[in-house]
JSON list of C-alpha atoms in Angstrom, two decimals:
[
{"chain": "A", "resi": 179, "resn": "MET", "atom": "CA", "xyz": [-58.49, 61.77, -157.34]},
{"chain": "A", "resi": 180, "resn": "LYS", "atom": "CA", "xyz": [-58.38, 63.97, -154.28]},
{"chain": "A", "resi": 181, "resn": "LYS", "atom": "CA", "xyz": [-55.33, 63.16, -152.42]},
{"chain": "A", "resi": 182, "resn": "LYS", "atom": "CA", "xyz": [-54.94, 63.30, -148.54]},
{"chain": "A", "resi": 183, "resn": "VAL", "atom": "CA", "xyz": [-51.60, 64.89, -147.52]},
{"chain": "A", "resi": 184, "resn": "LEU", "atom": "CA", "xyz": [-49.62, 63.17, -144.32]},
{"chain": "A", "resi": 185, "resn": "LEU", "atom": "CA", "xyz": [-47.22, 66.09, -142.88]},
{"chain": "A", "resi": 186, "resn": "LEU", "atom": "CA", "xyz": [-44.18, 65.23, -141.34]},
{"chain": "A", "resi": 187, "resn": "GLY", "atom": "CA", "xyz": [-41.88, 66.96, -139.38]},
{"chain": "A", "resi": 188, "resn": "GLU", "atom": "CA", "xyz": [-37.68, 67.56, -139.96]},
{"chain": "A", "resi": 189, "resn": "THR", "atom": "CA", "xyz": [-36.79, 65.11, -137.35]},
{"chain": "A", "resi": 190, "resn": "TRP", "atom": "CA", "xyz": [-38.10, 61.96, -135.81]},
{"chain": "A", "resi": 191, "resn": "THR", "atom": "CA", "xyz": [-36.81, 59.20, -133.28]},
{"chain": "A", "resi": 192, "resn": "VAL", "atom": "CA", "xyz": [-36.42, 55.46, -134.11]},
{"chain": "A", "resi": 193, "resn": "THR", "atom": "CA", "xyz": [-36.13, 52.97, -131.65]},
{"chain": "A", "resi": 194, "resn": "LYS", "atom": "CA", "xyz": [-34.08, 50.22, -132.20]},
{"chain": "A", "resi": 195, "resn": "ILE", "atom": "CA", "xyz": [-34.80, 46.79, -130.46]},
{"chain": "A", "resi": 196, "resn": "HIS", "atom": "CA", "xyz": [-31.91, 44.27, -129.96]},
{"chain": "A", "resi": 197, "resn": "THR", "atom": "CA", "xyz": [-31.09, 41.44, -127.10]},
{"chain": "A", "resi": 198, "resn": "LYS", "atom": "CA", "xyz": [-29.73, 44.18, -124.64]},
{"chain": "A", "resi": 199, "resn": "GLY", "atom": "CA", "xyz": [-32.62, 46.25, -124.58]},
{"chain": "A", "resi": 200, "resn": "PHE", "atom": "CA", "xyz": [-33.30, 49.07, -127.07]},
{"chain": "A", "resi": 201, "resn": "ASP", "atom": "CA", "xyz": [-31.10, 52.26, -128.57]},
{"chain": "A", "resi": 202, "resn": "VAL", "atom": "CA", "xyz": [-32.99, 55.32, -129.32]},
{"chain": "A", "resi": 203, "resn": "VAL", "atom": "CA", "xyz": [-31.62, 56.81, -132.66]},
{"chain": "A", "resi": 204, "resn": "GLU", "atom": "CA", "xyz": [-32.30, 60.62, -133.74]},
{"chain": "A", "resi": 205, "resn": "LEU", "atom": "CA", "xyz": [-32.79, 61.12, -137.21]},
{"chain": "A", "resi": 206, "resn": "GLY", "atom": "CA", "xyz": [-32.93, 64.24, -139.48]},
{"chain": "A", "resi": 207, "resn": "GLY", "atom": "CA", "xyz": [-33.51, 65.11, -142.77]},
{"chain": "A", "resi": 208, "resn": "PHE", "atom": "CA", "xyz": [-36.68, 64.13, -144.75]},
{"chain": "A", "resi": 209, "resn": "ASP", "atom": "CA", "xyz": [-34.79, 61.70, -147.23]},
{"chain": "A", "resi": 210, "resn": "ASP", "atom": "CA", "xyz": [-33.14, 59.65, -144.45]},
{"chain": "A", "resi": 211, "resn": "TYR", "atom": "CA", "xyz": [-36.11, 57.12, -144.28]},
{"chain": "A", "resi": 212, "resn": "SER", "atom": "CA", "xyz": [-37.01, 56.80, -147.38]},
{"chain": "A", "resi": 213, "resn": "VAL", "atom": "CA", "xyz": [-36.56, 53.00, -147.58]},
{"chain": "A", "resi": 214, "resn": "TYR", "atom": "CA", "xyz": [-38.79, 52.54, -144.30]},
{"chain": "A", "resi": 215, "resn": "PHE", "atom": "CA", "xyz": [-41.41, 54.65, -144.81]},
{"chain": "A", "resi": 216, "resn": "LYS", "atom": "CA", "xyz": [-42.23, 56.59, -148.16]},
{"chain": "A", "resi": 217, "resn": "GLU", "atom": "CA", "xyz": [-41.72, 53.22, -149.87]},
{"chain": "A", "resi": 218, "resn": "PRO", "atom": "CA", "xyz": [-44.54, 51.37, -148.27]},
{"chain": "A", "resi": 219, "resn": "MET", "atom": "CA", "xyz": [-46.65, 54.70, -148.29]},
{"chain": "A", "resi": 220, "resn": "LYS", "atom": "CA", "xyz": [-46.57, 54.25, -152.09]},
{"chain": "A", "resi": 221, "resn": "ALA", "atom": "CA", "xyz": [-48.80, 51.69, -152.05]},
{"chain": "A", "resi": 222, "resn": "PHE", "atom": "CA", "xyz": [-51.53, 54.30, -150.71]},
{"chain": "A", "resi": 223, "resn": "GLU", "atom": "CA", "xyz": [-51.97, 56.41, -153.90]},
{"chain": "A", "resi": 224, "resn": "ASP", "atom": "CA", "xyz": [-54.44, 58.60, -152.02]},
{"chain": "A", "resi": 225, "resn": "ILE", "atom": "CA", "xyz": [-52.07, 59.95, -149.65]},
{"chain": "A", "resi": 226, "resn": "GLU", "atom": "CA", "xyz": [-49.13, 62.52, -150.15]},
{"chain": "A", "resi": 227, "resn": "VAL", "atom": "CA", "xyz": [-46.23, 62.51, -147.75]},
{"chain": "A", "resi": 228, "resn": "THR", "atom": "CA", "xyz": [-44.62, 65.68, -147.59]},
{"chain": "A", "resi": 229, "resn": "HIS", "atom": "CA", "xyz": [-42.75, 68.25, -145.36]},
{"chain": "A", "resi": 230, "resn": "ILE", "atom": "CA", "xyz": [-42.10, 71.94, -144.21]},
{"chain": "A", "resi": 231, "resn": "PRO", "atom": "CA", "xyz": [-38.42, 72.12, -145.11]}
]
């Protein structure tokens, strides 16, 4: 099976919304978001998630 590759950068920004507005939180490191992104992406068998260290 051919796979599509989704190449991610090393840092990203997450916006957290709460009752008084929102916070912008800088995260770093490829493994920091595995619960929120890499796990759901496993449902797409034809897409490989990777990054350049």
